Backbone as JSON Lines, residues from 0, in Angstrom:
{"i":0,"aa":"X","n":[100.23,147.9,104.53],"ca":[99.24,147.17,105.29],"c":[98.62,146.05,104.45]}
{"i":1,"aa":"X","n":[98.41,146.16,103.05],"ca":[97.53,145.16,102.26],"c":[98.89,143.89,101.95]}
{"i":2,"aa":"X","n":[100.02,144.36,102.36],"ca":[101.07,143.44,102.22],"c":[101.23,142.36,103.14]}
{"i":3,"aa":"X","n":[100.74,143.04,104.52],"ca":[100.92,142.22,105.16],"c":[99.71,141.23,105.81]}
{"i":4,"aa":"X","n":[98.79,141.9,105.47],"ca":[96.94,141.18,104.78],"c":[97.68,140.42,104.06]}
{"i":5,"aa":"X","n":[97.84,139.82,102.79],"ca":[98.17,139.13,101.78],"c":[98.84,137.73,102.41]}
{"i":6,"aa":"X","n":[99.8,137.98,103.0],"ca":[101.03,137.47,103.81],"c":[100.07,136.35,104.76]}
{"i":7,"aa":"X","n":[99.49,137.33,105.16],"ca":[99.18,136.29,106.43],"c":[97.74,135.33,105.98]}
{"i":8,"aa":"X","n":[97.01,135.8,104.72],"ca":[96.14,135.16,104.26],"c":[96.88,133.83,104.01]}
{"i":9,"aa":"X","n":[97.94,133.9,103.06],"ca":[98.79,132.81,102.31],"c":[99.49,131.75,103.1]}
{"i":10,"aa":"X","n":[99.79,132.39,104.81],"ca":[100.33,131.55,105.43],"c":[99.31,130.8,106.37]}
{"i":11,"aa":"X","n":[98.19,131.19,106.26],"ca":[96.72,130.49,107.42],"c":[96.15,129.17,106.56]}
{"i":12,"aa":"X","n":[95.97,130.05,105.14],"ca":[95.16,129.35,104.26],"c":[95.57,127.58,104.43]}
{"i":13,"aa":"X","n":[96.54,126.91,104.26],"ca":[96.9,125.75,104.62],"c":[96.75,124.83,105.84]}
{"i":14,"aa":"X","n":[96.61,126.28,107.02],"ca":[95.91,125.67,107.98],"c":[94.48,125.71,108.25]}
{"i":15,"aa":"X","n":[93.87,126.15,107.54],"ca":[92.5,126.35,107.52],"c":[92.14,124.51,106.65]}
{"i":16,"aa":"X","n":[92.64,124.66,105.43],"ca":[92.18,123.18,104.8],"c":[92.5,122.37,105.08]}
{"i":17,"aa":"X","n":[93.85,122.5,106.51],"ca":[94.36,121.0,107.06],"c":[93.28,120.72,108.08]}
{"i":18,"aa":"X","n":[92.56,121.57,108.39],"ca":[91.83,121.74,110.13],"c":[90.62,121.45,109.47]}
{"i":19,"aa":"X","n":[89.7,121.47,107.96],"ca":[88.81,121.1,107.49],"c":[89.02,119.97,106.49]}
{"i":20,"aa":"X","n":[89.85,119.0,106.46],"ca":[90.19,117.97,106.31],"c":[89.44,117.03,106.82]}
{"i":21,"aa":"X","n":[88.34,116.77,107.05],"ca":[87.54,116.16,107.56],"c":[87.18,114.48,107.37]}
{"i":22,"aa":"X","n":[87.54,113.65,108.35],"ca":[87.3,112.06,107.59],"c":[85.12,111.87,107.38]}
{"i":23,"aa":"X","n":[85.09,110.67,106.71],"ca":[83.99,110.4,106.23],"c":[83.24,109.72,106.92]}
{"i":24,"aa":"X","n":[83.49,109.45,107.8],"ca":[82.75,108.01,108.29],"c":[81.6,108.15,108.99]}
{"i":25,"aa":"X","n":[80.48,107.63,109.16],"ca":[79.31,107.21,109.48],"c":[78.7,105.85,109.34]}
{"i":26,"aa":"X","n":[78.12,105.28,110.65],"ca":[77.66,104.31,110.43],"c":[76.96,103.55,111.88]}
{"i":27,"aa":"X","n":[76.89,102.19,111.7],"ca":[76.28,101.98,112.74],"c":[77.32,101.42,113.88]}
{"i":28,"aa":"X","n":[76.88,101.62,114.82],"ca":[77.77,100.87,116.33],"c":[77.46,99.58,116.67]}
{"i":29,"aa":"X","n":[78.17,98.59,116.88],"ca":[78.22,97.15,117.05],"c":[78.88,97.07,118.43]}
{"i":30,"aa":"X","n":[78.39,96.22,119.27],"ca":[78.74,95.07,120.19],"c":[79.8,94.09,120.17]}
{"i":31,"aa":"X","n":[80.55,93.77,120.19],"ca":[81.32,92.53,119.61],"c":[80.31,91.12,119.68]}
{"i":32,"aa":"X","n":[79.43,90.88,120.15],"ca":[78.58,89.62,119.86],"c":[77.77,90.4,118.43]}
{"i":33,"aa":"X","n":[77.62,91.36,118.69],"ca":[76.33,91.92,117.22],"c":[77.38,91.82,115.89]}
{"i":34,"aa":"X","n":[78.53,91.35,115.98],"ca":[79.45,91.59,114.43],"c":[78.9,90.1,113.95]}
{"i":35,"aa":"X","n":[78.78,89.89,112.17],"ca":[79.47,89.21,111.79],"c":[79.72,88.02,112.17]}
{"i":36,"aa":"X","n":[79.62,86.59,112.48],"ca":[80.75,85.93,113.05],"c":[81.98,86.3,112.59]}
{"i":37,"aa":"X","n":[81.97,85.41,111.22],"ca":[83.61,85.34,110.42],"c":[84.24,86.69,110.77]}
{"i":38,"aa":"X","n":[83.45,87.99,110.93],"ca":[84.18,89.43,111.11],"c":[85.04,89.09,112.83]}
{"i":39,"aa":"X","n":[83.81,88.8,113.61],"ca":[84.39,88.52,114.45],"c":[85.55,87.94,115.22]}
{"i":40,"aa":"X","n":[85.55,86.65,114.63],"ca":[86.59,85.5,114.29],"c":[87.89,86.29,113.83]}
{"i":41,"aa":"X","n":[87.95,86.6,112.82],"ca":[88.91,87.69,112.14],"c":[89.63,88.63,113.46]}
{"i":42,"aa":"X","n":[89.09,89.67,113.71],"ca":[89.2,90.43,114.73],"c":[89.41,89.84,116.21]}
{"i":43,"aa":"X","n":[89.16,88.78,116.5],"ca":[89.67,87.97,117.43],"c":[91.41,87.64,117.3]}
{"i":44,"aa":"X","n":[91.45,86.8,115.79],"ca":[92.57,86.52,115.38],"c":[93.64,87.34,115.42]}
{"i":45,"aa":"X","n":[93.46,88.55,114.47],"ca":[94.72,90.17,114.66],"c":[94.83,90.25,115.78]}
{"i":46,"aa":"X","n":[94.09,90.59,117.55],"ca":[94.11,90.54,118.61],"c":[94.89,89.31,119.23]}
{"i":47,"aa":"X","n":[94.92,88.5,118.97],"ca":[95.42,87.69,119.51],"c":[96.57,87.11,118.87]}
{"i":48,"aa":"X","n":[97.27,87.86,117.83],"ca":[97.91,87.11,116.8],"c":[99.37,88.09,117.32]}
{"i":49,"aa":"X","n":[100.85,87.19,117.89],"ca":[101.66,87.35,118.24],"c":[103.15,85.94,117.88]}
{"i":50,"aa":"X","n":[103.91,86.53,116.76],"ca":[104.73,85.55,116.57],"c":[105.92,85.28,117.61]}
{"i":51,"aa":"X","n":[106.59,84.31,117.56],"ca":[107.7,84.18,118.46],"c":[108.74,85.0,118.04]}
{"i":52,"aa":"X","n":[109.95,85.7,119.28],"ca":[110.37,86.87,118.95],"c":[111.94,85.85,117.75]}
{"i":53,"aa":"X","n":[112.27,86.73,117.2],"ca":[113.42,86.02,115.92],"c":[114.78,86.71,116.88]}
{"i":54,"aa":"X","n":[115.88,85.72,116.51],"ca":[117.12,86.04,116.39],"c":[117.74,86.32,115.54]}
{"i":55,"aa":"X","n":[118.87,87.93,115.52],"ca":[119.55,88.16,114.37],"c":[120.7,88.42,114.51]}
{"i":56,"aa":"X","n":[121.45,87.9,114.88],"ca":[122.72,87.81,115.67],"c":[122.8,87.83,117.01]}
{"i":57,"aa":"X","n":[123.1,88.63,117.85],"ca":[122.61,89.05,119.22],"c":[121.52,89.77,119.33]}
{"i":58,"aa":"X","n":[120.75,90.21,118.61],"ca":[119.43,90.85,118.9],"c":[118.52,89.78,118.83]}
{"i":59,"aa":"X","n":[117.61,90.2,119.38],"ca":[115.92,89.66,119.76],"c":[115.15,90.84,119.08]}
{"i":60,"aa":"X","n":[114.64,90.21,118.03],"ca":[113.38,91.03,117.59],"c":[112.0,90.96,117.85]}
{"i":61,"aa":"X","n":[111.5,91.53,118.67],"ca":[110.0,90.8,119.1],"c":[108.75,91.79,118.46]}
{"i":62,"aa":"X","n":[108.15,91.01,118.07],"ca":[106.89,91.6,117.26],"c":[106.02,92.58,118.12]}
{"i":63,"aa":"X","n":[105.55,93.49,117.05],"ca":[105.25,94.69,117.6],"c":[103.99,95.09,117.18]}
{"i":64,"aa":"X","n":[102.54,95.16,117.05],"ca":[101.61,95.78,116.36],"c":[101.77,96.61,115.58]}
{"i":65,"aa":"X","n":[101.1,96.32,114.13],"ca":[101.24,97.91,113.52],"c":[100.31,99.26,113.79]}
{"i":66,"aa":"X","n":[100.69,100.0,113.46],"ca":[100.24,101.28,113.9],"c":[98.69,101.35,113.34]}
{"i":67,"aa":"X","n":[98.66,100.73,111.7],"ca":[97.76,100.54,111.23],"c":[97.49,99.41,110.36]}
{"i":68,"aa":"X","n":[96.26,98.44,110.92],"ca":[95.88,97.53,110.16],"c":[94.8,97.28,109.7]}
{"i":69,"aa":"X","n":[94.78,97.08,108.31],"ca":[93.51,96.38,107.28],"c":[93.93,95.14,107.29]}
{"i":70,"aa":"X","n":[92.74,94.52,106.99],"ca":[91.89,92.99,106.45],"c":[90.87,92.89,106.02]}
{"i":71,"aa":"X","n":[91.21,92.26,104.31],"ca":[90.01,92.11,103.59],"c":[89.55,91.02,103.95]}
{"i":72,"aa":"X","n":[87.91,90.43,104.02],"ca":[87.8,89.21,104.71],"c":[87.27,88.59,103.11]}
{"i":73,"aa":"X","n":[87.51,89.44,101.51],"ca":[87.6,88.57,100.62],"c":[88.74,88.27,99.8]}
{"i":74,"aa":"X","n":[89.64,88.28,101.06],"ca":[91.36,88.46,99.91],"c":[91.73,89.1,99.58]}
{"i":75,"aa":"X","n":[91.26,90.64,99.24],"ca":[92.01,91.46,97.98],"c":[92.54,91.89,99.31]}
{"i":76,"aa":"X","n":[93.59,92.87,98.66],"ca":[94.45,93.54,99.59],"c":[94.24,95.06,99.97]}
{"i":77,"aa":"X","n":[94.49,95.37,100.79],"ca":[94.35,96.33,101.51],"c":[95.13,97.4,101.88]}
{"i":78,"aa":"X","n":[95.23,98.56,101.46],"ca":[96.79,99.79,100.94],"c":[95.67,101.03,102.09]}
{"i":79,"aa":"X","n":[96.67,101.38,102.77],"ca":[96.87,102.44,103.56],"c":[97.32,103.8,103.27]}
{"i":80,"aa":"X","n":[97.15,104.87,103.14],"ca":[97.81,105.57,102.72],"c":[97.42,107.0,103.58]}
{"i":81,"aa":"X","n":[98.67,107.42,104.0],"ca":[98.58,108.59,104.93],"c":[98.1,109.7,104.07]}
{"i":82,"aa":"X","n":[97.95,110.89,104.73],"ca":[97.31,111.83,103.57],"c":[98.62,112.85,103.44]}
{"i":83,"aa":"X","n":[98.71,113.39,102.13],"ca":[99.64,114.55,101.74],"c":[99.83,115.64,102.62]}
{"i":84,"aa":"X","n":[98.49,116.01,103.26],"ca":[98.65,117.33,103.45],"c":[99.55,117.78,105.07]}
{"i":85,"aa":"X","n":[100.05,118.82,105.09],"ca":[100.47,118.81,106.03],"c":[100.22,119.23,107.09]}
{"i":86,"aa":"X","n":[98.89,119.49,107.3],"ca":[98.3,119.76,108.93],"c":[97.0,118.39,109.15]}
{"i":87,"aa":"X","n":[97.31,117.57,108.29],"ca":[96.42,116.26,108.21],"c":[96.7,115.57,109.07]}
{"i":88,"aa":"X","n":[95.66,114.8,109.75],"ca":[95.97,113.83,110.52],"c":[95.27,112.6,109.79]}
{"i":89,"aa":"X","n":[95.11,112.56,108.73],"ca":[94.44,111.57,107.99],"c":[94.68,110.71,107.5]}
{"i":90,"aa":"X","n":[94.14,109.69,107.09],"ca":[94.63,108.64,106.64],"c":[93.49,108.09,105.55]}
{"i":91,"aa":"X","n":[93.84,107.08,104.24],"ca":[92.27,106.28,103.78],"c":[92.82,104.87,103.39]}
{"i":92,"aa":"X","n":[91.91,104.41,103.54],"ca":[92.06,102.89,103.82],"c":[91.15,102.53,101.95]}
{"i":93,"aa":"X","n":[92.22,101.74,101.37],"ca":[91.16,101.32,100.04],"c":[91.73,99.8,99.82]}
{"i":94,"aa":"X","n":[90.6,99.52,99.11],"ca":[90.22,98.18,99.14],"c":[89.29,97.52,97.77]}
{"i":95,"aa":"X","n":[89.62,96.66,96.93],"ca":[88.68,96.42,95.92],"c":[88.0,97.66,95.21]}
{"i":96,"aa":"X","n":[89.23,99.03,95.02],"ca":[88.3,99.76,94.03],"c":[87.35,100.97,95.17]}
{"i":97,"aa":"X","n":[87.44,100.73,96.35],"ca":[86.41,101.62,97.34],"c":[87.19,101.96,98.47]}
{"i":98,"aa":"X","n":[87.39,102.75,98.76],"ca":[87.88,103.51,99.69],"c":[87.42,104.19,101.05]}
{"i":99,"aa":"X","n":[87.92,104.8,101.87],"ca":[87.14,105.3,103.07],"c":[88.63,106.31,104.25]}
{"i":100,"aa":"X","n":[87.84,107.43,104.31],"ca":[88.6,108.4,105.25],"c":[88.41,108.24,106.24]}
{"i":101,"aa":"X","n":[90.08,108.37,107.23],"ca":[89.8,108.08,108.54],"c":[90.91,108.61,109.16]}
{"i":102,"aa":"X","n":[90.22,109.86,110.64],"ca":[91.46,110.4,111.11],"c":[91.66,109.31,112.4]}
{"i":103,"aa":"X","n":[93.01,109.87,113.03],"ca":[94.0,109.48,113.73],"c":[93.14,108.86,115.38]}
{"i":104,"aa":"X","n":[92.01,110.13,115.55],"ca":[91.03,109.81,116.64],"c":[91.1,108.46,116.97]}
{"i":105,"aa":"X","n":[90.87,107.48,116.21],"ca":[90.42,106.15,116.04],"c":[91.59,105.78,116.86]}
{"i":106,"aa":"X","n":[91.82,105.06,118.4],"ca":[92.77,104.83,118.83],"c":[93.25,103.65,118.54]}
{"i":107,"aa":"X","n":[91.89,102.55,118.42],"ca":[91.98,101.1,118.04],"c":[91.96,101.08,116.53]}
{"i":108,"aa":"X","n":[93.09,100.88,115.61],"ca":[93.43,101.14,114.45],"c":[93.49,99.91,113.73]}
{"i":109,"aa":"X","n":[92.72,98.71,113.87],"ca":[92.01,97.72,113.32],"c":[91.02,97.64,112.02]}
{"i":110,"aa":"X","n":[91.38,97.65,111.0],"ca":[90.11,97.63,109.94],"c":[89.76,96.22,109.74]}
{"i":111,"aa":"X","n":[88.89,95.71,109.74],"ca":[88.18,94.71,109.04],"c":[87.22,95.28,107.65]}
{"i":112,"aa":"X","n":[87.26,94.62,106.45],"ca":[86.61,95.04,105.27],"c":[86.37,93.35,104.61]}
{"i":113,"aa":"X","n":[84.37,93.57,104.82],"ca":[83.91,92.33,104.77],"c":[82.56,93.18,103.33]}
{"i":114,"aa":"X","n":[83.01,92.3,101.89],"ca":[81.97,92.95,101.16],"c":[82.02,94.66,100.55]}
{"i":115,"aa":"X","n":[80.82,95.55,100.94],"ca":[81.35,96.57,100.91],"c":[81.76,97.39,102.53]}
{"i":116,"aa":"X","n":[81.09,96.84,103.23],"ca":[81.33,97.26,104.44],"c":[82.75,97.39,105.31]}
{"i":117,"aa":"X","n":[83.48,98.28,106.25],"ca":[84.15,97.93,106.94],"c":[83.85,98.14,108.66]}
{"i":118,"aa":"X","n":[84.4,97.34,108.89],"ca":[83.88,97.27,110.71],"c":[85.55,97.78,111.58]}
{"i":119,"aa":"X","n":[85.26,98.19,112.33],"ca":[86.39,98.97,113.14],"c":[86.09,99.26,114.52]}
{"i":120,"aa":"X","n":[87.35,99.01,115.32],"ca":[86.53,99.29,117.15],"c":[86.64,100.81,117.38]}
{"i":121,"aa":"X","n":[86.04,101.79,118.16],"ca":[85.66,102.72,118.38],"c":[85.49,102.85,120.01]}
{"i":122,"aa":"X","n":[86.19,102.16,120.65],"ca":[86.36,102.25,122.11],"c":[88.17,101.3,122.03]}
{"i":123,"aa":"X","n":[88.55,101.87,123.28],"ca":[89.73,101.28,123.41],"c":[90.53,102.14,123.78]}
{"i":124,"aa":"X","n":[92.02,101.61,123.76],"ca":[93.26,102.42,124.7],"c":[93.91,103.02,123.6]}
{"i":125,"aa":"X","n":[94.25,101.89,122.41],"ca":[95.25,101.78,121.4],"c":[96.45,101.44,121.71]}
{"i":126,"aa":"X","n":[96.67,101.6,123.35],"ca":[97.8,100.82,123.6],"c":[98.6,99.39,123.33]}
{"i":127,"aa":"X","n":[99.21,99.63,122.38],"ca":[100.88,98.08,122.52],"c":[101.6,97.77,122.93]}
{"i":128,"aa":"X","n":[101.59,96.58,123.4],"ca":[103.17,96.48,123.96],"c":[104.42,95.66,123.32]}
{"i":129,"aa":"X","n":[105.52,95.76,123.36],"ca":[106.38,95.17,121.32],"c":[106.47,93.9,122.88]}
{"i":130,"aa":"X","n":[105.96,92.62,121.85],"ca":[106.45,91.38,122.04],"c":[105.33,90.9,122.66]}
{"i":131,"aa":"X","n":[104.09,91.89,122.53],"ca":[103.06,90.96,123.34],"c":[101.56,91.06,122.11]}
{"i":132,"aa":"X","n":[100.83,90.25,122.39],"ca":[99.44,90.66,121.15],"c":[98.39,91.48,121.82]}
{"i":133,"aa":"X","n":[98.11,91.97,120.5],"ca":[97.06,93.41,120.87],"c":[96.29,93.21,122.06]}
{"i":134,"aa":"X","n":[96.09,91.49,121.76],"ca":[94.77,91.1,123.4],"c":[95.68,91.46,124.83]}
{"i":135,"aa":"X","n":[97.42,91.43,124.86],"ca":[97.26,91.51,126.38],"c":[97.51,92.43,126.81]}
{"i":136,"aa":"X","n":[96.64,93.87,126.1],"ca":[96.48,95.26,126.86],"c":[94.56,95.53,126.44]}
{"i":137,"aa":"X","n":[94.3,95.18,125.31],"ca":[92.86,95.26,125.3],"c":[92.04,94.18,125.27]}
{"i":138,"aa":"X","n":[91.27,93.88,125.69],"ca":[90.27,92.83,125.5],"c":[89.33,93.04,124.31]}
{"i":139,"aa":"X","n":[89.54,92.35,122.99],"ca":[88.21,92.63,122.29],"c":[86.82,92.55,122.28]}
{"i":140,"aa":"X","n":[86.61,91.1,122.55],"ca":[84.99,91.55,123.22],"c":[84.49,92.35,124.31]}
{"i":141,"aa":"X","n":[85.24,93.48,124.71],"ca":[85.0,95.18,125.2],"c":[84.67,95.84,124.23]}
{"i":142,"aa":"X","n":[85.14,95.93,123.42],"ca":[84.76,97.14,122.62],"c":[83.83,97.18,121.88]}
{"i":143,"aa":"X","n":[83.5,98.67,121.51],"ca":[82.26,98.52,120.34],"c":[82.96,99.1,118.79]}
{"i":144,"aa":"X","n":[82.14,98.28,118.24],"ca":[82.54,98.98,116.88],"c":[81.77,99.42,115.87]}
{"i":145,"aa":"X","n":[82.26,99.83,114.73],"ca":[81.44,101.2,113.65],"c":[81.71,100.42,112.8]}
{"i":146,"aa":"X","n":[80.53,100.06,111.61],"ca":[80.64,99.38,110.69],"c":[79.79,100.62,109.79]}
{"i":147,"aa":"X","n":[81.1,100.94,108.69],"ca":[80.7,102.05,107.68],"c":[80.2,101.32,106.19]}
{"i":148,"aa":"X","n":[79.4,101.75,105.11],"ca":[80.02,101.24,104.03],"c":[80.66,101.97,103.32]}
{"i":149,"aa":"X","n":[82.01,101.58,102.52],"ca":[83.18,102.3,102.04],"c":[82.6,102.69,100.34]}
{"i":150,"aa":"X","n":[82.9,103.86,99.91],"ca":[82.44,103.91,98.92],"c":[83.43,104.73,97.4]}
């Protein structure tokens, strides 16, 4: 009996710390007129930003949203990184040295990172469509967004 106690401790335990994996975020809720301009501007731009589709022999490649996007609005670059674990749905977004946890919830998967702050929408579909820009399934000035500071 304590064998099979043991057993089943060893096989939960991983799902217990994937399920308390918890992202970080807190902060305040924005308007799309209450952002930022330049944040704004920015976040207008990714939304609306759709290249012409390429030819590669007989294929048509048409641009597709990524699943997940950062923008630093001071240049440095911006690294994504899914999390190890395997009942995670997590992800952290770092930037200039500061970082920030964030699960999958987030349907609109937009980062803006202005300073120390990052701003992100928190309403939306998350829906894409390949060959069209993020704007012609969501409208951005709909949504609201969460501006955390990353630390």
């Amino acid at each position: 009996m304590k064998e099979y106690f043991i057993i089943l401790v060893v096989c939960l335990t991983p799902l217990f710390i994937g399920c308390s994996n918890k992202a970080q975020y807190s902060g305040q809720t924005l308007r799309y007129e209450d952002l930022p301009a330049d944040v704004r501007l920015k976040f207008k731009q990714v939304y609306n930003y759709c290249p012409a589709p390429t030819f590669k022999g007989c294929d048509t490649i048409e641009y597709m949203p990524p699943f997940i996007e950062g923008h630093n609005m001071n240049g440095d670059t911006v690294i994504i990184k899914k999390s190890d674990m395997i009942f995670s749905n997590s992800f952290t977004i770092c930037s200039n040295g500061k970082r920030m946890k964030f699960d999958l919830s987030i349907l609109e998967r937009v980062f803006i990172i202005k300073d120390d702050s990052i701003y992100y929408p928190i309403s939306g579909n998350g829906i894409t469509t390949s060959g069209e820009p993020r704007s012609s399934n969501v409208k951005v000035d709909t949504l609201l967004f969460q501006v955390s500071i990353m630390k």
